Amino acid sequence: MSNKGQTRQIPLLTSLPRPLYARSESWGQEGSVTPWHQHAWGQLTYAVTGVLSVNTKQGCYMAPPQFAVWVPGNMQHQVVAQGAAEMRGLYIQTEVLHDQRWQHAFVCEITPLCRELIVRFCQQPIDYKPDTPQSRLVDTLVDELTVQRDAHIQLPLPMDKRTHSICQYLQTHPYSQESITDLGQKVGLTGRSISRLFKTETGLTFQQWRQRLRLLHALTRLEKGDNVMKVALECGYDSNSAFVAAFKKQFGQTPGRYFQTKSQL
């Protein structure tokens, strides 16, 4: 989960011209990354193709094709694509989505109807007028966004500097086979201390966190068409079957079926 790629600039907006504001972007195999930034409005980052990750100080949120990441207003974040991707982004004024759910970052699965509404809205003029087909499209889109289902495709990060350092190391070395004891020696912690801190600060055991990291890393490789066995080894699995079983448990489908289904949407 490195942050290599061309740097994308953030629109210089001090306010939104309308409650919803659209951004459409695409980039090539070199990938892209935005600087860390924040703004007063919320942001929905939707992956039409490719795999996007949105980093916050609290965690990493992954959006494979047909998924989206929500980041509330005034939360520092950056958007990263490790390869070719196409994005539809929505800037949304905070009062439009005011339920408690929208106060936190999360990933949601985008239904075909919601996808079409997003795509259509991104084709409309920025300064749409009230009481027009465009404004009614916005109302329908907002209603549809509120019923999108959460998807647990995120990697929470601990706040403790020592365990955070371990996370940063594993994010750049997802294939590492080092034990929890070996990793603890890098930062002066015992394996038991690491286990306690991970569970307290992320809600996941260290083993669960590490497995989710590997599977999220695999999404980008698989979406590019890499061989499943190659990805399994790259992610630290000893066998193809063990990797496929773990992937199916996390995402509900085997790797081949998962991306075949998404490409048909």
XYZ file of N, CA and C in Angstrom:
795
model
N 0.833 -1.201 0.000
C 0.000 0.000 0.000
C 0.870 1.253 0.000
N 1.779 1.306 -0.941
C 2.631 2.475 -1.040
C 1.861 3.625 -1.649
N 2.442 4.824 -1.565
C 1.760 6.016 -2.070
C 2.470 6.595 -3.283
N 2.888 5.738 -4.203
C 3.563 6.201 -5.404
C 2.529 6.571 -6.459
N 2.939 7.429 -7.403
C 2.052 7.822 -8.487
C 2.083 9.315 -8.678
N 1.442 9.774 -9.742
C 1.418 11.199 -10.018
C 0.610 11.929 -8.943
N 1.052 13.121 -8.603
C 0.357 13.908 -7.589
C -0.796 14.662 -8.228
N -1.984 14.512 -7.674
C -3.163 15.214 -8.173
C -3.459 16.415 -7.282
N -3.799 17.500 -7.892
C -4.086 18.717 -7.149
C -5.540 18.730 -6.670
N -5.768 19.405 -5.566
C -7.097 19.524 -4.988
C -7.751 20.810 -5.501
N -9.034 20.766 -5.898
C -9.708 21.997 -6.346
C -9.632 23.096 -5.288
N -9.344 24.306 -5.718
C -9.212 25.434 -4.789
C -10.596 26.039 -4.546
N -11.341 25.411 -3.667
C -12.677 25.869 -3.335
C -12.725 26.333 -1.885
N -13.338 27.463 -1.649
C -13.561 27.906 -0.275
C -14.969 27.570 0.190
N -15.854 27.309 -0.762
C -17.221 26.887 -0.478
C -17.756 26.167 -1.703
N -18.854 25.446 -1.532
C -19.461 24.736 -2.652
C -20.537 25.606 -3.302
N -20.564 25.650 -4.638
C -21.576 26.472 -5.318
C -22.989 25.932 -5.146
N -23.104 24.629 -4.891
C -24.388 23.974 -4.688
C -24.210 22.901 -3.603
N -25.286 22.360 -3.033
C -25.138 21.339 -1.987
C -24.309 20.134 -2.409
N -24.381 19.762 -3.696
C -23.552 18.691 -4.237
C -22.682 19.238 -5.368
N -21.443 18.786 -5.402
C -20.477 19.236 -6.406
C -19.754 17.993 -6.920
N -19.655 17.849 -8.226
C -19.114 16.628 -8.833
C -17.672 16.794 -9.284
N -16.914 15.702 -9.152
C -15.566 15.615 -9.703
C -15.423 14.291 -10.436
N -14.944 14.341 -11.678
C -14.690 13.129 -12.460
C -13.223 13.120 -12.858
N -12.533 12.036 -12.551
C -11.108 11.947 -12.867
C -10.754 10.531 -13.302
N -9.717 10.428 -14.107
C -9.163 9.127 -14.475
C -7.661 9.284 -14.664
N -6.923 8.193 -14.487
C -5.466 8.253 -14.634
C -4.953 6.880 -15.050
N -3.717 6.851 -15.510
C -3.150 5.649 -16.101
C -2.473 4.731 -15.111
N -1.683 3.802 -15.655
C -1.070 2.752 -14.854
C -0.104 3.285 -13.796
N 0.362 4.528 -13.974
C 1.292 5.062 -12.977
C 0.623 5.357 -11.653
N -0.713 5.382 -11.641
C -1.420 5.646 -10.395
C -1.405 7.120 -10.034
N -1.916 7.428 -8.862
C -1.971 8.822 -8.439
C -2.111 8.908 -6.929
N -1.831 10.085 -6.401
C -1.984 10.341 -4.975
C -2.265 11.825 -4.779
N -3.143 12.155 -3.850
C -3.370 13.552 -3.510
C -2.553 13.902 -2.274
N -2.240 15.170 -2.069
C -1.639 15.569 -0.804
C -2.645 15.343 0.329
N -2.154 15.256 1.555
C -3.053 15.242 2.693
C -3.790 16.583 2.738
N -5.097 16.529 2.951
C -5.880 17.763 2.953
C -7.185 17.539 3.706
N -7.908 18.593 3.932
C -9.244 18.508 4.511
C -10.068 19.680 4.008
N -11.380 19.557 4.087
C -12.270 20.642 3.681
C -13.540 20.571 4.521
N -14.308 21.630 4.485
C -15.461 21.754 5.371
C -16.618 20.839 4.974
N -16.613 20.303 3.765
C -17.691 19.458 3.278
C -17.247 17.997 3.242
N -18.222 17.095 3.207
C -17.911 15.683 3.093
C -17.544 15.300 1.674
N -16.929 14.130 1.529
C -16.505 13.664 0.204
C -16.816 12.189 0.045
N -17.510 11.855 -1.052
C -17.747 10.461 -1.435
C -16.848 10.152 -2.613
N -15.951 9.215 -2.448
C -15.021 8.804 -3.494
C -15.463 7.451 -4.027
N -15.906 7.434 -5.291
C -16.494 6.236 -5.888
C -15.589 5.697 -6.990
N -15.264 4.407 -6.911
C -14.405 3.770 -7.903
C -15.249 3.144 -9.006
N -15.239 3.756 -10.196
C -15.908 3.160 -11.354
C -15.093 1.970 -11.844
N -13.789 2.179 -12.014
C -12.847 1.101 -12.323
C -11.609 1.300 -11.464
N -10.836 0.238 -11.306
C -9.647 0.328 -10.483
C -9.986 0.203 -9.006
N -8.940 0.294 -8.195
C -9.094 0.227 -6.739
C -8.532 1.499 -6.135
N -9.352 2.201 -5.385
C -8.932 3.428 -4.717
C -8.785 3.170 -3.227
N -7.847 3.837 -2.606
C -7.762 3.802 -1.146
C -7.771 5.238 -0.641
N -8.500 5.448 0.427
C -8.563 6.750 1.075
C -7.948 6.591 2.455
N -6.858 7.289 2.685
C -6.181 7.226 3.971
C -6.632 8.365 4.872
N -6.914 8.041 6.118
C -7.133 9.045 7.152
C -6.159 8.735 8.283
N -6.135 9.567 9.294
C -5.264 9.308 10.436
C -5.761 8.111 11.244
N -7.026 7.741 11.045
C -7.621 6.647 11.803
C -7.549 5.302 11.080
N -7.334 5.326 9.754
C -7.300 4.069 9.042
C -7.218 4.242 7.544
N -7.193 3.099 6.842
C -7.163 3.065 5.385
C -8.465 2.426 4.912
N -9.156 3.081 3.980
C -10.464 2.638 3.502
C -10.343 2.326 2.013
N -10.674 1.080 1.644
C -10.480 0.624 0.272
C -11.791 0.631 -0.496
N -11.721 1.088 -1.752
C -12.884 1.084 -2.639
C -12.530 0.336 -3.926
N -12.869 -0.959 -4.011
C -12.758 -1.668 -5.279
C -13.830 -1.144 -6.235
N -13.852 -1.638 -7.474
C -14.901 -1.196 -8.400
C -16.295 -1.374 -7.810
N -17.117 -0.329 -7.956
C -18.509 -0.306 -7.504
C -18.644 -0.164 -5.986
N -17.576 0.307 -5.336
C -17.639 0.675 -3.927
C -17.242 2.145 -3.789
N -17.568 2.720 -2.654
C -17.238 4.125 -2.418
C -16.793 4.317 -0.976
N -15.978 5.339 -0.771
C -15.521 5.711 0.573
C -16.104 7.065 0.928
N -16.677 7.145 2.108
C -17.184 8.417 2.620
C -16.213 8.967 3.664
N -15.871 10.256 3.526
C -15.054 10.965 4.518
C -15.831 12.206 4.935
N -16.122 12.382 6.223
C -16.886 13.562 6.658
C -16.064 14.839 6.554
N -16.731 15.958 6.649
C -16.039 17.241 6.575
C -15.026 17.420 7.689
N -13.966 18.175 7.379
C -12.921 18.535 8.341
C -12.106 17.343 8.839
N -12.067 16.267 8.072
C -11.215 15.119 8.394
C -10.062 15.069 7.397
N -8.849 15.065 7.886
C -7.684 14.978 7.012
C -7.681 13.638 6.283
N -7.351 13.678 4.973
C -7.342 12.450 4.197
C -6.522 12.636 2.935
N -6.222 11.532 2.280
C -5.608 11.539 0.952
C -6.186 10.370 0.163
N -6.271 10.542 -1.158
C -6.826 9.507 -2.037
C -5.686 8.941 -2.885
N -5.574 7.615 -2.893
C -4.452 6.948 -3.561
C -4.974 5.883 -4.514
N -4.380 5.818 -5.698
C -4.618 4.711 -6.631
C -3.260 4.138 -7.010
N -3.091 2.830 -6.838
C -1.812 2.206 -7.149
C -1.632 1.962 -8.646
N -2.717 2.059 -9.417
C -2.644 1.839 -10.856
C -3.752 2.601 -11.563
N -4.093 2.149 -12.768
C -5.133 2.824 -13.538
C -6.468 2.770 -12.798
N -7.192 3.866 -12.812
C -8.482 3.924 -12.116
C -9.310 5.064 -12.688
N -10.611 4.954 -12.477
C -11.546 6.003 -12.872
C -12.413 6.326 -11.667
N -12.492 7.593 -11.321
C -13.177 8.005 -10.102
C -14.305 8.974 -10.407
N -15.385 8.837 -9.662
C -16.429 9.845 -9.612
C -16.502 10.303 -8.156
N -16.273 11.575 -7.941
C -16.276 12.098 -6.584
C -17.406 13.077 -6.364
N -17.968 13.047 -5.177
C -19.005 13.992 -4.796
C -18.562 14.762 -3.566
N -18.546 16.082 -3.663
C -18.421 16.936 -2.489
C -19.840 17.246 -2.017
N -20.112 17.058 -0.738
C -21.477 17.189 -0.232
C -21.473 18.057 1.028
N -22.288 19.099 1.031
C -22.386 19.965 2.199
C -22.844 19.163 3.405
N -22.305 19.498 4.561
C -22.523 18.686 5.759
C -23.991 18.600 6.158
N -24.778 19.648 5.907
C -26.176 19.621 6.330
C -27.041 18.707 5.464
N -26.520 18.275 4.312
C -27.301 17.409 3.427
C -27.411 16.000 4.012
N -26.305 15.494 4.551
C -26.269 14.171 5.174
C -25.882 14.367 6.638
N -26.872 14.458 7.499
C -26.603 14.885 8.874
C -26.790 13.787 9.912
N -27.220 12.585 9.513
C -27.363 11.497 10.481
C -26.005 11.128 11.072
N -26.044 10.454 12.220
C -24.810 10.097 12.922
C -23.877 9.255 12.062
N -24.439 8.436 11.191
C -23.623 7.575 10.336
C -22.606 8.374 9.535
N -22.984 9.574 9.112
C -22.141 10.371 8.222
C -21.090 11.197 8.958
N -20.981 10.985 10.266
C -19.966 11.692 11.049
C -18.646 10.933 11.086
N -18.622 9.753 10.498
C -17.436 8.904 10.517
C -17.123 8.421 9.101
N -15.861 8.119 8.846
C -15.465 7.554 7.556
C -15.916 6.097 7.481
N -16.338 5.660 6.291
C -16.713 4.267 6.094
C -16.719 3.950 4.600
N -16.836 2.663 4.298
C -16.938 2.176 2.922
C -18.351 1.653 2.713
N -18.917 1.910 1.547
C -20.237 1.357 1.238
C -20.234 0.780 -0.175
N -21.094 -0.206 -0.382
C -21.267 -0.795 -1.714
C -22.300 0.024 -2.468
N -22.001 0.338 -3.714
C -22.875 1.180 -4.527
C -23.759 0.302 -5.412
N -25.063 0.455 -5.274
C -26.007 -0.315 -6.079
C -26.006 0.196 -7.528
N -26.474 -0.611 -8.475
C -26.553 -0.145 -9.866
C -27.347 1.146 -10.012
N -28.445 1.292 -9.276
C -29.232 2.524 -9.361
C -28.429 3.717 -8.871
N -27.777 3.561 -7.734
C -26.982 4.664 -7.195
C -25.828 5.016 -8.129
N -25.227 3.992 -8.721
C -24.143 4.228 -9.677
C -24.618 5.088 -10.838
N -25.772 4.754 -11.392
C -26.277 5.516 -12.529
C -26.620 6.955 -12.133
N -27.122 7.137 -10.934
C -27.422 8.489 -10.460
C -26.143 9.312 -10.298
N -25.093 8.682 -9.775
C -23.811 9.382 -9.623
C -23.247 9.765 -10.983
N -23.236 8.801 -11.902
C -22.698 9.068 -13.244
C -23.491 10.178 -13.923
N -24.809 10.120 -13.825
C -25.634 11.142 -14.461
C -25.392 12.514 -13.829
N -25.302 12.552 -12.496
C -25.071 13.833 -11.839
C -23.729 14.439 -12.253
N -22.718 13.592 -12.403
C -21.398 14.098 -12.779
C -21.376 14.660 -14.199
N -22.422 14.423 -14.970
C -22.519 14.966 -16.330
C -23.298 16.277 -16.373
N -23.849 16.706 -15.226
C -24.689 17.890 -15.186
C -23.855 19.160 -14.953
N -24.393 20.323 -15.295
C -23.701 21.580 -15.005
C -23.490 21.758 -13.496
N -22.388 22.396 -13.137
C -22.073 22.597 -11.725
C -23.109 23.489 -11.050
N -23.540 24.532 -11.754
C -24.436 25.524 -11.158
C -25.894 25.222 -11.496
N -26.344 24.004 -11.172
C -27.733 23.650 -11.462
C -28.682 24.533 -10.638
N -29.856 24.781 -11.175
C -30.808 25.688 -10.559
C -31.819 24.917 -9.695
N -32.408 25.589 -8.697
C -33.465 24.950 -7.901
C -34.686 24.658 -8.761
N -35.460 23.683 -8.331
C -36.721 23.331 -8.994
C -36.532 23.026 -10.478
N -35.508 22.273 -10.777
C -35.227 21.838 -12.148
C -35.011 20.322 -12.127
N -34.995 19.684 -13.297
C -34.684 18.248 -13.319
C -33.345 17.932 -12.645
N -32.373 18.839 -12.778
C -31.072 18.613 -12.155
C -31.171 18.615 -10.624
N -31.924 19.559 -10.077
C -32.058 19.615 -8.620
C -32.852 18.422 -8.092
N -33.841 17.955 -8.872
C -34.591 16.775 -8.453
C -33.734 15.518 -8.541
N -32.807 15.489 -9.498
C -31.844 14.394 -9.573
C -30.990 14.358 -8.306
N -30.580 15.538 -7.838
C -29.791 15.625 -6.607
C -30.581 15.068 -5.431
N -31.837 15.430 -5.316
C -32.669 14.929 -4.217
C -32.770 13.410 -4.242
N -32.955 12.862 -5.441
C -33.051 11.406 -5.575
C -31.730 10.740 -5.226
N -30.634 11.336 -5.669
C -29.311 10.789 -5.379
C -29.053 10.779 -3.876
N -29.368 11.855 -3.201
C -29.161 11.917 -1.751
C -29.993 10.844 -1.046
N -31.249 10.687 -1.443
C -32.096 9.650 -0.849
C -31.487 8.263 -1.053
N -30.947 8.028 -2.239
C -30.379 6.716 -2.531
C -29.091 6.482 -1.750
N -28.291 7.520 -1.564
C -27.053 7.373 -0.794
C -27.323 6.910 0.629
N -28.413 7.358 1.193
C -28.700 7.033 2.599
C -29.018 5.560 2.815
N -29.302 4.810 1.751
C -29.647 3.395 1.923
C -28.557 2.456 1.385
N -27.392 2.997 1.055
C -26.292 2.136 0.616
C -25.723 1.365 1.804
N -25.426 0.101 1.591
C -24.993 -0.771 2.680
C -23.513 -0.585 2.996
N -23.187 -0.602 4.280
C -21.794 -0.543 4.696
C -21.061 -1.802 4.248
N -19.783 -1.645 3.909
C -18.915 -2.765 3.565
C -17.654 -2.649 4.411
N -17.273 -3.726 5.058
C -16.139 -3.660 5.985
C -14.825 -3.866 5.220
N -14.494 -2.869 4.409
C -13.260 -2.929 3.617
C -12.370 -1.774 4.074
N -12.044 -1.787 5.349
C -11.183 -0.750 5.884
C -10.171 -1.366 6.849
N -9.116 -0.659 7.063
C -8.041 -1.133 7.926
C -7.817 -0.088 9.012
N -8.412 -0.282 10.195
C -8.221 0.704 11.269
C -6.779 0.725 11.737
N -6.317 1.903 12.126
C -4.943 2.066 12.577
C -4.907 2.419 14.061
N -3.989 1.810 14.813
C -3.858 2.155 16.228
C -3.195 3.511 16.400
N -3.464 4.156 17.527
C -2.889 5.470 17.812
C -1.528 5.376 18.495
N -1.284 4.276 19.202
C -0.001 4.099 19.872
C 1.133 4.141 18.852
N 2.139 4.956 19.106
C 3.211 5.166 18.127
C 3.949 3.879 17.802
N 4.092 3.000 18.780
C 4.856 1.766 18.551
C 4.085 0.791 17.656
N 2.816 0.570 17.971
C 2.030 -0.321 17.113
C 1.748 0.324 15.758
N 1.647 1.644 15.740
C 1.469 2.343 14.458
C 2.693 2.133 13.573
N 3.873 2.125 14.186
C 5.104 1.873 13.437
C 5.102 0.467 12.843
N 4.604 -0.497 13.601
C 4.496 -1.862 13.090
C 3.552 -1.906 11.888
N 2.440 -1.185 11.997
C 1.475 -1.138 10.891
C 2.106 -0.563 9.634
N 2.839 0.524 9.777
C 3.488 1.132 8.621
C 4.473 0.167 7.964
N 5.186 -0.580 8.790
C 6.135 -1.560 8.269
C 5.412 -2.653 7.490
N 4.330 -3.176 8.057
C 3.605 -4.268 7.403
C 2.873 -3.794 6.155
N 2.463 -2.533 6.123
C 1.797 -2.013 4.925
C 2.741 -1.980 3.731
N 4.019 -1.811 3.979
C 5.008 -1.836 2.895
C 5.636 -3.218 2.720
N 5.352 -4.141 3.665
C 5.866 -5.512 3.578
C 4.733 -6.493 3.895
N 3.657 -6.502 3.089
C 2.518 -7.371 3.409
C 2.851 -8.852 3.355
N 3.912 -9.208 2.660
C 4.341 -10.597 2.532
C 5.184 -11.064 3.704
N 5.519 -10.167 4.637
C 6.402 -10.503 5.758
C 5.854 -11.678 6.553
N 6.755 -12.598 6.918
C 6.382 -13.742 7.743
C 6.896 -13.591 9.170
N 7.362 -12.388 9.502
C 7.889 -12.177 10.847
C 6.795 -12.377 11.888
N 7.142 -13.005 12.991
C 6.175 -13.282 14.042
C 5.858 -12.015 14.822
N 4.808 -12.088 15.627
C 4.438 -10.946 16.443
C 5.557 -10.603 17.434
N 6.281 -11.630 17.872
C 7.419 -11.399 18.775
C 8.542 -10.663 18.047
N 8.852 -11.100 16.820
C 9.896 -10.437 16.029
C 9.535 -8.977 15.763
N 8.274 -8.720 15.434
C 7.835 -7.355 15.157
C 7.900 -6.514 16.420
N 7.556 -7.115 17.547
C 7.605 -6.385 18.804
C 9.012 -5.937 19.160
N 10.001 -6.739 18.821
C 11.386 -6.389 19.128
C 11.834 -5.134 18.385
N 11.199 -4.839 17.272
C 11.552 -3.637 16.509
C 11.167 -2.363 17.266
N 10.150 -2.454 18.111
C 9.639 -1.251 18.780
C 9.653 -1.361 20.297
N 10.270 -2.425 20.826
C 10.387 -2.566 22.277
C 9.125 -3.031 22.970
N 8.317 -3.863 22.287
C 7.098 -4.404 22.884
C 7.130 -5.928 22.854
N 6.466 -6.529 23.825
C 6.290 -7.973 23.797
C 5.122 -8.326 22.878
N 5.076 -9.569 22.460
C 3.955 -10.001 21.644
C 2.631 -9.829 22.364
N 2.609 -10.066 23.667
C 1.379 -9.914 24.444
C 0.928 -8.458 24.462
N 1.879 -7.535 24.573
C 1.522 -6.111 24.576
C 0.949 -5.687 23.233
N 1.540 -6.184 22.162
C 1.027 -5.868 20.831
C -0.406 -6.369 20.689
N -0.650 -7.598 21.106
C -1.998 -8.165 21.020
C -3.002 -7.305 21.776
N -2.636 -6.886 22.982
C -3.549 -6.082 23.799
C -3.826 -4.735 23.143
N -2.783 -4.064 22.647
C -2.952 -2.743 22.053
C -3.773 -2.810 20.763
N -3.525 -3.814 19.934
C -4.277 -3.941 18.688
C -5.760 -4.129 18.965
N -6.084 -5.010 19.888
C -7.490 -5.271 20.193
C -8.169 -4.037 20.771
N -7.458 -3.322 21.637
C -8.028 -2.138 22.274
C -8.228 -1.001 21.284
N -7.259 -0.782 20.386
C -7.265 0.410 19.546
C -7.871 0.200 18.157
N -7.959 -1.040 17.687
C -8.523 -1.268 16.356
C -9.793 -2.117 16.379
N -10.039 -2.800 17.478
C -11.173 -3.710 17.539
C -10.895 -5.057 16.898
N -9.689 -5.224 16.350
C -9.279 -6.473 15.719
C -8.101 -7.070 16.474
N -7.997 -8.391 16.465
C -6.772 -8.994 16.970
C -5.649 -8.700 15.975
N -4.419 -8.875 16.407
C -3.302 -8.634 15.498
C -3.393 -9.548 14.280
N -3.763 -10.823 14.497
C -3.862 -11.765 13.388
C -4.967 -11.344 12.414
N -6.099 -10.888 12.936
C -7.187 -10.410 12.070
C -6.762 -9.175 11.280
N -6.061 -8.263 11.948
C -5.604 -7.044 11.284
C -4.632 -7.386 10.156
N -3.702 -8.269 10.452
C -2.690 -8.630 9.448
C -3.339 -9.313 8.250
N -4.285 -10.196 8.503
C -4.957 -10.865 7.390
C -5.746 -9.879 6.546
N -6.430 -8.940 7.183
C -7.189 -7.954 6.416
C -6.249 -7.091 5.584
N -5.112 -6.705 6.152
C -4.114 -5.948 5.385
C -3.712 -6.703 4.127
N -3.427 -7.983 4.272
C -2.986 -8.768 3.120
C -4.076 -8.875 2.062
N -5.314 -9.063 2.485
C -6.414 -9.197 1.542
C -6.713 -7.875 0.843
N -6.606 -6.768 1.559
C -6.813 -5.467 0.923
C -5.691 -5.171 -0.075
N -4.482 -5.545 0.286
C -3.361 -5.401 -0.652
C -3.619 -6.241 -1.904
N -4.199 -7.423 -1.707
C -4.458 -8.318 -2.834
C -5.472 -7.736 -3.811
N -6.412 -6.934 -3.327
C -7.432 -6.370 -4.216
C -6.816 -5.630 -5.391
N -5.831 -4.786 -5.113
C -5.196 -4.004 -6.170
C -4.499 -4.908 -7.179
N -3.795 -5.928 -6.677
C -3.069 -6.824 -7.575
C -4.029 -7.643 -8.442
N -5.086 -8.130 -7.825
C -6.047 -8.950 -8.565
C -6.814 -8.134 -9.596
N -7.165 -6.894 -9.242
C -7.898 -6.042 -10.168
C -7.078 -5.765 -11.415
N -5.761 -5.766 -11.281
C -4.879 -5.561 -12.425
C -4.767 -6.816 -13.292
N -5.287 -7.941 -12.793
C -5.239 -9.178 -13.562
C -4.092 -10.093 -13.205
N -3.402 -9.840 -12.087
C -2.290 -10.690 -11.675
C -2.785 -12.093 -11.338
N -1.939 -13.073 -11.547
C -2.238 -14.455 -11.247
C -2.532 -14.635 -9.756
N -3.574 -15.408 -9.453
C -3.996 -15.577 -8.060
C -2.883 -16.188 -7.214
N -2.202 -17.184 -7.732
C -1.120 -17.822 -6.977
C -0.001 -16.837 -6.683
N 0.320 -16.017 -7.677
C 1.359 -15.007 -7.485
C 0.963 -14.024 -6.399
N -0.299 -13.602 -6.408
C -0.786 -12.670 -5.393
C -0.783 -13.322 -4.022
N -1.175 -14.590 -3.961
C -1.194 -15.309 -2.684
C 0.189 -15.335 -2.047
N 1.204 -15.648 -2.851
C 2.568 -15.685 -2.339
C 3.033 -14.290 -1.938
N 2.681 -13.298 -2.747
C 3.070 -11.929 -2.454
C 2.467 -11.443 -1.143
N 1.313 -11.975 -0.801
C 0.629 -11.565 0.421
C 0.942 -12.461 1.609
N 1.931 -13.333 1.459
C 2.386 -14.106 2.597
C 1.682 -15.424 2.819
N 0.864 -15.878 1.851
C 0.178 -17.164 1.998
C 1.031 -18.283 1.412
N 0.990 -19.444 2.058
C 1.799 -20.572 1.607
C 1.166 -21.330 0.453
N -0.156 -21.204 0.296
C -0.832 -21.966 -0.746
C -1.954 -21.142 -1.359
N -2.302 -21.497 -2.584
C -3.391 -20.833 -3.283
C -4.725 -21.081 -2.574
N -4.931 -22.302 -2.102
C -6.199 -22.653 -1.469
C -6.426 -21.882 -0.173
N -5.367 -21.686 0.610
C -5.493 -20.937 1.860
C -5.853 -19.485 1.578
N -5.253 -18.917 0.540
C -5.551 -17.533 0.174
C -6.982 -17.395 -0.324
N -7.414 -18.293 -1.200
C -8.773 -18.221 -1.747
C -9.807 -18.368 -0.632
N -9.550 -19.253 0.318
C -10.480 -19.446 1.433
C -10.581 -18.183 2.276
N -9.435 -17.542 2.555
C -9.436 -16.310 3.347
C -10.123 -15.179 2.591
N -9.889 -15.091 1.286
C -10.510 -14.054 0.463
C -12.027 -14.225 0.450
N -12.489 -15.464 0.279
C -13.926 -15.724 0.234
C -14.577 -15.401 1.561
N -13.906 -15.698 2.664
C -14.451 -15.395 3.984
C -14.595 -13.894 4.182
N -13.639 -13.107 3.676
C -13.670 -11.649 3.837
C -14.661 -10.991 2.889
N -14.687 -11.409 1.616
C -15.458 -10.705 0.586
C -16.674 -11.473 0.070
N -16.866 -12.721 0.549
C -18.062 -13.466 0.189
C -17.987 -14.212 -1.116
N -16.884 -14.046 -1.879
C -16.714 -14.719 -3.166
C -15.243 -15.042 -3.364
N -14.966 -16.002 -4.253
C -13.587 -16.278 -4.614
C -13.034 -15.095 -5.413
N -11.712 -14.937 -5.509
C -11.155 -13.794 -6.259
C -11.652 -13.711 -7.695
N -11.679 -14.848 -8.412
C -12.123 -14.824 -9.801
C -13.575 -14.418 -9.934
N -14.418 -14.947 -9.085
C -15.843 -14.629 -9.134
C -16.095 -13.194 -8.709
N -15.345 -12.725 -7.735
C -15.527 -11.365 -7.217
C -15.329 -10.330 -8.316
N -14.223 -10.405 -9.033
C -13.950 -9.395 -10.053
C -14.762 -9.628 -11.320
N -15.163 -10.868 -11.592
C -16.054 -11.139 -12.715
C -17.405 -10.474 -12.458
N -17.911 -10.584 -11.228
C -19.200 -9.988 -10.864
C -19.135 -8.481 -10.972
N -18.069 -7.859 -10.462
C -17.957 -6.411 -10.479
C -17.848 -5.865 -11.904
N -17.183 -6.621 -12.781
C -17.021 -6.134 -14.160
C -18.319 -6.192 -14.931
N -19.285 -6.980 -14.467
C -20.558 -7.097 -15.166
C -21.563 -6.054 -14.725
N -21.270 -5.343 -13.625
C -22.230 -4.352 -13.126
C -22.304 -3.125 -14.017
